[in-house]
């Protein structure tokens, strides 16, 4: 009887923790099955305050792309395809007003695996309330994607920046 009661208590605690985990708001790029998770808000579903890229060509829209890579293909990092997220091109800056409504930014970042060039290299920077809270190492097309989780507790503003790592922007299709 004690063993059965202990199992029920442990199961109840695990169930409670799972519910708490699902209630945490996160933002960002997630594998396709994340869309069904309650409490998850995707950056691509929140209107940005401002956004631009370094793509200067009259024939193309210079804004970051929602739910696709910048070059129009599905978002692809490593062996994963993503149905939600943002594709951009350096020098890129995207700003959001959060008003303290979100707890964390959780995302996978990298250079899109469908980029047409192998020369790509980028650096990701994340600012919360104008304070640098994350910057990546130089990432290349053959680099593995990075999983990040950054606290945004009480943050009013979020700014995402992608640079060309100082070597030009050839193939720098960042997701």
Short mmCIF file of N, CA and C in Angstrom, two decimals:
data_model
loop_
_atom_site.label_atom_id
_atom_site.label_comp_id
_atom_site.label_asym_id
_atom_site.label_seq_id
_atom_site.Cartn_x
_atom_site.Cartn_y
_atom_site.Cartn_z
N UNK A 1 0.82 -1.19 0.00
CA UNK A 1 0.00 0.00 0.00
C UNK A 1 0.87 1.26 0.00
N UNK A 2 1.96 1.28 0.78
CA UNK A 2 2.85 2.45 0.84
C UNK A 2 3.51 2.65 -0.52
N UNK A 3 3.93 1.57 -1.16
CA UNK A 3 4.57 1.66 -2.46
C UNK A 3 3.60 2.23 -3.50
N UNK A 4 2.34 1.81 -3.48
CA UNK A 4 1.33 2.31 -4.39
C UNK A 4 1.05 3.78 -4.13
N UNK A 5 0.94 4.17 -2.86
CA UNK A 5 0.69 5.57 -2.52
C UNK A 5 1.87 6.45 -2.95
N UNK A 6 3.10 5.95 -2.76
CA UNK A 6 4.28 6.71 -3.17
C UNK A 6 4.28 6.92 -4.68
N UNK A 7 3.93 5.90 -5.44
CA UNK A 7 3.86 6.02 -6.90
C UNK A 7 2.82 7.06 -7.30
N UNK A 8 1.66 7.09 -6.63
CA UNK A 8 0.62 8.06 -6.94
C UNK A 8 1.08 9.47 -6.63
N UNK A 9 1.79 9.66 -5.52
CA UNK A 9 2.29 10.99 -5.16
C UNK A 9 3.32 11.46 -6.18
N UNK A 10 4.24 10.59 -6.55
CA UNK A 10 5.26 10.95 -7.54
C UNK A 10 4.60 11.29 -8.87
N UNK A 11 3.63 10.50 -9.29
CA UNK A 11 2.91 10.77 -10.54
C UNK A 11 2.21 12.13 -10.46
N UNK A 12 1.59 12.43 -9.33
CA UNK A 12 0.90 13.71 -9.16
C UNK A 12 1.88 14.87 -9.25
N UNK A 13 3.04 14.73 -8.62
CA UNK A 13 4.05 15.79 -8.66
C UNK A 13 4.54 16.00 -10.09
N UNK A 14 4.83 14.92 -10.80
CA UNK A 14 5.31 15.02 -12.18
C UNK A 14 4.24 15.66 -13.05
N UNK A 15 2.97 15.28 -12.87
CA UNK A 15 1.88 15.86 -13.65
C UNK A 15 1.76 17.36 -13.37
N UNK A 16 1.88 17.76 -12.10
CA UNK A 16 1.81 19.16 -11.72
C UNK A 16 2.94 19.94 -12.38
N UNK A 17 4.16 19.42 -12.34
CA UNK A 17 5.30 20.10 -12.94
C UNK A 17 5.13 20.22 -14.46
N UNK A 18 4.57 19.19 -15.09
CA UNK A 18 4.34 19.25 -16.54
C UNK A 18 3.34 20.35 -16.88
N UNK A 19 2.29 20.50 -16.08
CA UNK A 19 1.31 21.56 -16.31
C UNK A 19 1.97 22.92 -16.12
N UNK A 20 2.76 23.09 -15.08
CA UNK A 20 3.46 24.36 -14.85
C UNK A 20 4.36 24.68 -16.03
N UNK A 21 5.10 23.69 -16.53
CA UNK A 21 5.99 23.90 -17.67
C UNK A 21 5.20 24.39 -18.89
N UNK A 22 4.04 23.81 -19.13
CA UNK A 22 3.25 24.19 -20.29
C UNK A 22 2.67 25.60 -20.16
N UNK A 23 2.57 26.11 -18.94
CA UNK A 23 2.02 27.44 -18.74
C UNK A 23 3.05 28.54 -18.94
N UNK A 24 4.32 28.19 -19.00
CA UNK A 24 5.37 29.20 -19.19
C UNK A 24 5.29 29.70 -20.63
N UNK A 25 5.24 31.02 -20.78
CA UNK A 25 5.21 31.59 -22.12
C UNK A 25 6.61 31.57 -22.70
N UNK A 26 6.72 31.10 -23.91
CA UNK A 26 7.98 31.18 -24.62
C UNK A 26 7.71 31.76 -25.99
N UNK A 27 8.74 32.32 -26.57
CA UNK A 27 8.65 32.87 -27.90
C UNK A 27 9.68 32.18 -28.76
N UNK A 28 9.43 32.13 -30.05
CA UNK A 28 10.52 31.76 -30.92
C UNK A 28 10.25 30.66 -31.89
N UNK A 29 11.33 30.14 -32.40
CA UNK A 29 11.35 29.16 -33.45
C UNK A 29 11.35 27.79 -32.83
N UNK A 30 10.40 26.96 -33.17
CA UNK A 30 10.27 25.63 -32.58
C UNK A 30 10.00 24.62 -33.69
N UNK A 31 10.30 23.34 -33.45
CA UNK A 31 9.94 22.34 -34.43
C UNK A 31 8.43 22.35 -34.67
N UNK A 32 8.01 21.79 -35.81
CA UNK A 32 6.62 21.89 -36.24
C UNK A 32 5.61 21.45 -35.20
N UNK A 33 5.92 20.45 -34.37
CA UNK A 33 4.94 19.96 -33.40
C UNK A 33 4.73 20.91 -32.23
N UNK A 34 5.51 21.96 -32.10
CA UNK A 34 5.38 22.89 -30.97
C UNK A 34 4.13 23.76 -31.10
N UNK A 35 3.54 23.84 -32.30
CA UNK A 35 2.38 24.69 -32.49
C UNK A 35 1.21 24.27 -31.61
N UNK A 36 1.16 23.02 -31.21
CA UNK A 36 0.04 22.53 -30.42
C UNK A 36 0.26 22.71 -28.92
N UNK A 37 1.40 23.25 -28.50
CA UNK A 37 1.68 23.44 -27.08
C UNK A 37 0.97 24.68 -26.56
N UNK A 38 0.12 24.53 -25.55
CA UNK A 38 -0.51 25.72 -24.98
C UNK A 38 0.53 26.58 -24.26
N UNK A 39 0.33 27.88 -24.27
CA UNK A 39 1.24 28.78 -23.59
C UNK A 39 2.41 29.23 -24.44
N UNK A 40 2.58 28.68 -25.63
CA UNK A 40 3.67 29.08 -26.52
C UNK A 40 3.15 30.16 -27.45
N UNK A 41 3.89 31.26 -27.52
CA UNK A 41 3.58 32.35 -28.43
C UNK A 41 4.76 32.47 -29.38
N UNK A 42 4.51 32.44 -30.66
CA UNK A 42 5.58 32.51 -31.65
C UNK A 42 5.86 33.95 -32.04
N UNK A 43 7.13 34.30 -32.16
CA UNK A 43 7.49 35.65 -32.60
C UNK A 43 6.86 35.98 -33.94
N UNK A 44 6.74 35.00 -34.80
CA UNK A 44 6.15 35.25 -36.11
C UNK A 44 4.66 35.55 -36.03
N UNK A 45 4.04 35.35 -34.87
CA UNK A 45 2.62 35.68 -34.68
C UNK A 45 2.41 37.01 -33.96
N UNK A 46 3.50 37.66 -33.56
CA UNK A 46 3.42 38.93 -32.85
C UNK A 46 3.86 40.03 -33.82
N UNK A 47 3.08 41.09 -33.97
CA UNK A 47 3.53 42.17 -34.86
C UNK A 47 4.79 42.84 -34.33
N UNK A 48 5.77 43.02 -35.18
CA UNK A 48 6.97 43.73 -34.75
C UNK A 48 6.72 45.23 -34.75
N UNK A 49 7.48 45.93 -33.94
CA UNK A 49 7.40 47.39 -33.90
C UNK A 49 8.13 47.98 -35.11
N UNK A 50 9.27 47.39 -35.43
CA UNK A 50 10.02 47.80 -36.62
C UNK A 50 10.88 46.62 -37.07
N UNK A 51 11.19 46.61 -38.35
CA UNK A 51 12.02 45.53 -38.90
C UNK A 51 12.64 45.97 -40.22
N UNK A 52 13.87 45.56 -40.42
CA UNK A 52 14.52 45.78 -41.71
C UNK A 52 15.65 44.78 -41.87
N UNK A 53 16.08 44.63 -43.11
CA UNK A 53 17.24 43.79 -43.42
C UNK A 53 18.21 44.62 -44.25
N UNK A 54 19.38 44.06 -44.50
CA UNK A 54 20.37 44.73 -45.33
C UNK A 54 20.17 44.44 -46.81
N UNK A 55 19.09 43.74 -47.14
CA UNK A 55 18.83 43.40 -48.55
C UNK A 55 18.39 44.65 -49.28
N UNK A 56 19.23 45.15 -50.16
CA UNK A 56 18.91 46.37 -50.89
C UNK A 56 18.82 46.01 -52.37
N UNK A 57 17.61 45.73 -52.79
CA UNK A 57 17.36 45.36 -54.17
C UNK A 57 15.91 45.73 -54.45
N UNK A 58 15.69 46.58 -55.43
CA UNK A 58 14.34 47.07 -55.71
C UNK A 58 13.38 45.95 -56.10
N UNK A 59 13.90 44.82 -56.55
CA UNK A 59 13.03 43.72 -57.00
C UNK A 59 12.54 42.85 -55.86
N UNK A 60 13.07 43.01 -54.66
CA UNK A 60 12.71 42.15 -53.55
C UNK A 60 12.20 42.96 -52.36
N UNK A 61 11.34 42.35 -51.59
CA UNK A 61 10.86 42.95 -50.35
C UNK A 61 11.99 42.86 -49.32
N UNK A 62 12.43 43.97 -48.74
CA UNK A 62 13.58 43.93 -47.84
C UNK A 62 13.24 43.54 -46.39
N UNK A 63 11.98 43.22 -46.09
CA UNK A 63 11.62 42.87 -44.72
C UNK A 63 11.95 41.42 -44.40
N UNK A 64 12.21 41.11 -43.13
CA UNK A 64 12.35 39.71 -42.74
C UNK A 64 11.09 38.94 -43.11
N UNK A 65 11.23 37.66 -43.31
CA UNK A 65 10.11 36.80 -43.74
C UNK A 65 9.54 36.05 -42.55
N UNK A 66 8.23 36.03 -42.47
CA UNK A 66 7.55 35.29 -41.41
C UNK A 66 7.23 33.88 -41.90
N UNK A 67 7.64 32.89 -41.12
CA UNK A 67 7.33 31.48 -41.36
C UNK A 67 7.92 30.94 -42.66
N UNK A 68 9.00 31.56 -43.12
CA UNK A 68 9.78 31.01 -44.24
C UNK A 68 11.18 31.60 -44.16
N UNK A 69 12.09 30.93 -44.84
CA UNK A 69 13.45 31.46 -44.92
C UNK A 69 13.41 32.74 -45.76
N UNK A 70 14.43 33.58 -45.64
CA UNK A 70 14.45 34.85 -46.36
C UNK A 70 14.37 34.64 -47.86
N UNK A 71 14.95 33.54 -48.35
CA UNK A 71 14.96 33.26 -49.78
C UNK A 71 13.68 32.55 -50.24
N UNK A 72 12.70 32.37 -49.33
CA UNK A 72 11.40 31.85 -49.72
C UNK A 72 11.15 30.38 -49.47
N UNK A 73 12.18 29.61 -49.20
CA UNK A 73 12.01 28.17 -48.94
C UNK A 73 11.53 27.98 -47.50
N UNK A 74 11.10 26.77 -47.15
CA UNK A 74 10.75 26.50 -45.74
C UNK A 74 11.96 26.72 -44.83
N UNK A 75 11.70 27.09 -43.59
CA UNK A 75 12.77 27.25 -42.60
C UNK A 75 13.41 25.90 -42.34
N UNK A 76 14.72 25.82 -42.47
CA UNK A 76 15.42 24.54 -42.29
C UNK A 76 16.74 24.77 -41.56
N UNK A 77 16.83 24.21 -40.37
CA UNK A 77 18.07 24.26 -39.60
C UNK A 77 18.46 22.85 -39.26
N UNK A 78 19.69 22.47 -39.62
CA UNK A 78 20.12 21.09 -39.39
C UNK A 78 19.19 20.16 -40.16
N UNK A 79 18.75 19.11 -39.51
CA UNK A 79 17.84 18.17 -40.14
C UNK A 79 16.37 18.46 -39.87
N UNK A 80 16.08 19.61 -39.26
CA UNK A 80 14.70 19.95 -38.87
C UNK A 80 14.09 20.99 -39.81
N UNK A 81 12.82 20.81 -40.12
CA UNK A 81 12.03 21.83 -40.80
C UNK A 81 11.15 22.52 -39.77
N UNK A 82 10.94 23.80 -39.93
CA UNK A 82 10.16 24.58 -38.99
C UNK A 82 9.05 25.29 -39.75
N UNK A 83 7.84 25.21 -39.24
CA UNK A 83 6.72 25.90 -39.89
C UNK A 83 6.53 27.30 -39.33
N UNK A 84 7.13 27.60 -38.19
CA UNK A 84 7.00 28.92 -37.56
C UNK A 84 8.40 29.47 -37.31
N UNK A 85 8.53 30.76 -37.50
CA UNK A 85 9.82 31.40 -37.24
C UNK A 85 10.03 32.57 -38.17
N UNK A 86 11.26 33.05 -38.19
CA UNK A 86 11.59 34.24 -38.97
C UNK A 86 12.87 33.97 -39.77
N UNK A 87 12.82 34.27 -41.04
CA UNK A 87 14.00 34.21 -41.90
C UNK A 87 14.44 35.63 -42.22
N UNK A 88 15.73 35.90 -42.12
CA UNK A 88 16.20 37.27 -42.38
C UNK A 88 17.56 37.25 -43.04
N UNK A 89 18.09 38.44 -43.28
CA UNK A 89 19.34 38.63 -43.99
C UNK A 89 20.07 39.82 -43.36
N UNK A 90 21.38 39.72 -43.11
CA UNK A 90 22.06 40.83 -42.45
C UNK A 90 22.17 42.05 -43.37
N UNK A 91 22.35 43.10 -42.83
CA UNK A 91 22.29 43.56 -41.46
C UNK A 91 20.82 43.71 -41.12
N UNK A 92 20.37 42.94 -40.18
CA UNK A 92 18.96 42.85 -39.86
C UNK A 92 18.71 43.27 -38.43
N UNK A 93 17.59 43.96 -38.23
CA UNK A 93 17.19 44.34 -36.89
C UNK A 93 15.66 44.27 -36.82
N UNK A 94 15.16 43.54 -35.82
CA UNK A 94 13.72 43.38 -35.61
C UNK A 94 13.43 43.75 -34.17
N UNK A 95 12.46 44.64 -33.97
CA UNK A 95 12.13 45.09 -32.62
C UNK A 95 10.67 44.76 -32.29
N UNK A 96 10.47 44.33 -31.04
CA UNK A 96 9.14 44.00 -30.52
C UNK A 96 8.88 44.77 -29.24
N UNK A 97 7.63 45.13 -29.02
CA UNK A 97 7.20 45.67 -27.74
C UNK A 97 6.60 44.51 -26.95
N UNK A 98 7.16 44.22 -25.80
CA UNK A 98 6.72 43.09 -24.98
C UNK A 98 5.87 43.51 -23.79
N UNK A 99 6.11 44.69 -23.27
CA UNK A 99 5.37 45.21 -22.11
C UNK A 99 5.34 44.25 -20.93
N UNK A 100 6.40 43.48 -20.74
CA UNK A 100 6.50 42.58 -19.60
C UNK A 100 5.57 41.38 -19.66
N UNK A 101 5.02 41.08 -20.83
CA UNK A 101 4.03 40.00 -20.96
C UNK A 101 4.61 38.61 -21.22
N UNK A 102 5.91 38.48 -21.36
CA UNK A 102 6.51 37.20 -21.73
C UNK A 102 7.65 36.86 -20.77
N UNK A 103 7.82 35.58 -20.52
CA UNK A 103 8.83 35.13 -19.58
C UNK A 103 10.16 34.80 -20.23
N UNK A 104 10.12 34.28 -21.46
CA UNK A 104 11.37 33.79 -22.06
C UNK A 104 11.29 33.81 -23.57
N UNK A 105 12.46 33.85 -24.17
CA UNK A 105 12.63 33.63 -25.61
C UNK A 105 13.33 32.30 -25.74
N UNK A 106 12.71 31.39 -26.45
CA UNK A 106 13.33 30.09 -26.70
C UNK A 106 13.32 29.87 -28.20
N UNK A 107 14.46 29.55 -28.76
CA UNK A 107 14.56 29.45 -30.21
C UNK A 107 15.71 28.56 -30.62
N UNK A 108 15.64 28.12 -31.86
CA UNK A 108 16.77 27.51 -32.54
C UNK A 108 17.23 28.53 -33.57
N UNK A 109 18.52 28.80 -33.63
CA UNK A 109 19.05 29.80 -34.55
C UNK A 109 20.17 29.20 -35.38
N UNK A 110 20.37 29.77 -36.57
CA UNK A 110 21.45 29.32 -37.43
C UNK A 110 21.26 29.84 -38.84
N UNK A 111 22.13 29.38 -39.74
CA UNK A 111 21.99 29.70 -41.17
C UNK A 111 21.14 28.62 -41.80
N UNK A 112 20.18 29.06 -42.60
CA UNK A 112 19.25 28.13 -43.24
C UNK A 112 20.01 27.12 -44.10
N UNK A 113 19.67 25.86 -43.95
CA UNK A 113 20.37 24.79 -44.68
C UNK A 113 20.06 24.80 -46.17
N UNK A 114 19.02 25.52 -46.59
CA UNK A 114 18.70 25.63 -48.01
C UNK A 114 19.30 26.87 -48.65
N UNK A 115 20.17 27.56 -47.94
CA UNK A 115 20.83 28.74 -48.50
C UNK A 115 21.59 28.32 -49.75
N UNK A 116 21.58 29.19 -50.73
CA UNK A 116 22.16 28.85 -52.04
C UNK A 116 23.68 28.88 -52.06
N UNK A 117 24.30 29.40 -51.04
CA UNK A 117 25.76 29.51 -50.99
C UNK A 117 26.27 28.86 -49.71
N UNK A 118 27.46 28.32 -49.78
CA UNK A 118 28.10 27.75 -48.58
C UNK A 118 28.97 28.77 -47.87
N UNK A 119 28.98 30.02 -48.36
CA UNK A 119 29.86 31.05 -47.82
C UNK A 119 29.27 31.80 -46.63
N UNK A 120 28.05 31.51 -46.25
CA UNK A 120 27.36 32.29 -45.23
C UNK A 120 28.02 32.24 -43.86
N UNK A 121 27.98 33.39 -43.18
CA UNK A 121 28.44 33.47 -41.79
C UNK A 121 27.73 34.64 -41.13
N UNK A 122 27.15 34.39 -39.97
CA UNK A 122 26.39 35.42 -39.26
C UNK A 122 26.70 35.38 -37.77
N UNK A 123 26.36 36.47 -37.10
CA UNK A 123 26.38 36.53 -35.64
C UNK A 123 25.01 37.04 -35.21
N UNK A 124 24.41 36.38 -34.23
CA UNK A 124 23.12 36.77 -33.68
C UNK A 124 23.34 37.54 -32.38
N UNK A 125 22.60 38.63 -32.22
CA UNK A 125 22.60 39.41 -30.99
C UNK A 125 21.16 39.58 -30.53
N UNK A 126 20.93 39.46 -29.23
CA UNK A 126 19.59 39.66 -28.67
C UNK A 126 19.71 40.67 -27.54
N UNK A 127 18.84 41.67 -27.59
CA UNK A 127 18.81 42.72 -26.58
C UNK A 127 17.43 42.73 -25.92
N UNK A 128 17.39 42.81 -24.61
CA UNK A 128 16.14 43.01 -23.86
C UNK A 128 16.28 44.35 -23.15
N UNK A 129 15.36 45.24 -23.42
CA UNK A 129 15.42 46.60 -22.85
C UNK A 129 16.78 47.24 -23.10
N UNK A 130 17.28 47.12 -24.31
CA UNK A 130 18.55 47.69 -24.77
C UNK A 130 19.78 47.12 -24.07
N UNK A 131 19.63 46.03 -23.35
CA UNK A 131 20.77 45.36 -22.72
C UNK A 131 21.07 44.08 -23.51
N UNK A 132 22.33 43.90 -23.91
CA UNK A 132 22.71 42.69 -24.62
C UNK A 132 22.55 41.49 -23.70
N UNK A 133 21.71 40.53 -24.08
CA UNK A 133 21.48 39.35 -23.25
C UNK A 133 21.98 38.08 -23.93
N UNK A 134 22.35 38.18 -25.21
CA UNK A 134 22.88 37.01 -25.91
C UNK A 134 23.63 37.48 -27.15
N UNK A 135 24.78 36.86 -27.41
CA UNK A 135 25.39 36.97 -28.73
C UNK A 135 26.05 35.64 -29.04
N UNK A 136 25.84 35.21 -30.27
CA UNK A 136 26.36 33.91 -30.69
C UNK A 136 27.81 34.05 -31.14
N UNK A 137 28.45 32.92 -31.26
CA UNK A 137 29.71 32.88 -31.98
C UNK A 137 29.38 33.03 -33.45
N UNK A 138 30.39 33.13 -34.30
CA UNK A 138 30.14 33.13 -35.74
C UNK A 138 29.50 31.80 -36.11
N UNK A 139 28.38 31.87 -36.81
CA UNK A 139 27.69 30.66 -37.27
C UNK A 139 27.77 30.59 -38.78
N UNK A 140 28.05 29.39 -39.29
CA UNK A 140 28.16 29.17 -40.73
C UNK A 140 27.11 28.15 -41.16
N UNK A 141 26.97 27.98 -42.48
CA UNK A 141 25.94 27.05 -42.99
C UNK A 141 26.14 25.65 -42.44
N UNK A 142 27.39 25.23 -42.28
CA UNK A 142 27.65 23.87 -41.77
C UNK A 142 27.68 23.80 -40.25
N UNK A 143 27.48 24.93 -39.56
CA UNK A 143 27.43 24.92 -38.09
C UNK A 143 26.11 24.31 -37.64
N UNK A 144 26.12 23.59 -36.53
CA UNK A 144 24.84 23.10 -36.00
C UNK A 144 24.01 24.28 -35.50
N UNK A 145 22.69 24.12 -35.55
CA UNK A 145 21.84 25.17 -35.00
C UNK A 145 22.07 25.25 -33.50
N UNK A 146 21.83 26.42 -32.94
CA UNK A 146 21.96 26.61 -31.48
C UNK A 146 20.58 26.73 -30.89
N UNK A 147 20.36 26.02 -29.80
CA UNK A 147 19.13 26.17 -29.03
C UNK A 147 19.41 27.18 -27.95
N UNK A 148 18.59 28.23 -27.89
CA UNK A 148 18.78 29.27 -26.87
C UNK A 148 17.51 29.42 -26.06
N UNK A 149 17.67 29.78 -24.81
CA UNK A 149 16.55 30.13 -23.95
C UNK A 149 17.03 31.28 -23.08
N UNK A 150 16.36 32.43 -23.21
CA UNK A 150 16.78 33.65 -22.56
C UNK A 150 15.61 34.22 -21.78
N UNK A 151 15.86 34.60 -20.55
CA UNK A 151 14.81 35.20 -19.73
C UNK A 151 14.40 36.55 -20.29
N UNK A 152 13.09 36.77 -20.38
CA UNK A 152 12.54 38.07 -20.76
C UNK A 152 11.63 38.59 -19.66
N UNK A 153 11.76 38.04 -18.48
CA UNK A 153 10.88 38.40 -17.37
C UNK A 153 10.88 39.91 -17.16
N UNK A 154 9.73 40.52 -17.22
CA UNK A 154 9.51 41.96 -17.06
C UNK A 154 10.14 42.83 -18.15
N UNK A 155 10.62 42.24 -19.23
CA UNK A 155 11.21 43.03 -20.31
C UNK A 155 10.12 43.79 -21.06
N UNK A 156 10.39 45.03 -21.39
CA UNK A 156 9.45 45.85 -22.14
C UNK A 156 9.68 45.77 -23.64
N UNK A 157 10.95 45.58 -24.04
CA UNK A 157 11.30 45.58 -25.45
C UNK A 157 12.28 44.46 -25.76
N UNK A 158 12.19 43.95 -26.98
CA UNK A 158 13.09 42.91 -27.47
C UNK A 158 13.61 43.37 -28.82
N UNK A 159 14.94 43.24 -29.01
CA UNK A 159 15.54 43.58 -30.30
C UNK A 159 16.42 42.42 -30.74
N UNK A 160 16.18 41.93 -31.95
CA UNK A 160 16.95 40.84 -32.55
C UNK A 160 17.81 41.43 -33.66
N UNK A 161 19.10 41.15 -33.62
CA UNK A 161 20.03 41.70 -34.60
C UNK A 161 20.83 40.56 -35.20
N UNK A 162 21.00 40.59 -36.53
CA UNK A 162 21.86 39.63 -37.22
C UNK A 162 22.85 40.42 -38.04
N UNK A 163 24.15 40.12 -37.86
CA UNK A 163 25.20 40.78 -38.65
C UNK A 163 25.86 39.77 -39.57
N UNK A 164 26.68 40.28 -40.47
CA UNK A 164 27.33 39.42 -41.47
C UNK A 164 28.67 38.87 -41.00
N UNK A 165 28.99 38.97 -39.76
CA UNK A 165 30.24 38.46 -39.16
C UNK A 165 31.48 39.14 -39.74
N UNK A 166 31.29 40.29 -40.38
CA UNK A 166 32.42 41.08 -40.86
C UNK A 166 33.03 40.64 -42.17
N UNK A 167 32.42 39.68 -42.86
CA UNK A 167 33.03 39.18 -44.10
C UNK A 167 32.09 39.30 -45.30
N UNK A 168 31.15 40.21 -45.24
CA UNK A 168 30.18 40.35 -46.34
C UNK A 168 28.98 39.45 -46.09
N UNK A 169 27.94 39.64 -46.89
CA UNK A 169 26.69 38.94 -46.61
C UNK A 169 26.35 37.83 -47.59
N UNK A 170 27.29 37.38 -48.39
CA UNK A 170 27.04 36.30 -49.35
C UNK A 170 26.55 35.03 -48.62
N UNK A 171 25.33 34.59 -48.91
CA UNK A 171 24.81 33.35 -48.34
C UNK A 171 24.36 33.43 -46.88
N UNK A 172 24.22 34.63 -46.35
CA UNK A 172 23.90 34.81 -44.92
C UNK A 172 22.39 34.77 -44.65
N UNK A 173 21.75 33.67 -44.98
CA UNK A 173 20.31 33.52 -44.78
C UNK A 173 20.07 32.97 -43.37
N UNK A 174 19.78 33.86 -42.45
CA UNK A 174 19.68 33.51 -41.03
C UNK A 174 18.24 33.18 -40.65
N UNK A 175 18.05 32.12 -39.87
CA UNK A 175 16.73 31.75 -39.32
C UNK A 175 16.82 31.85 -37.81
#
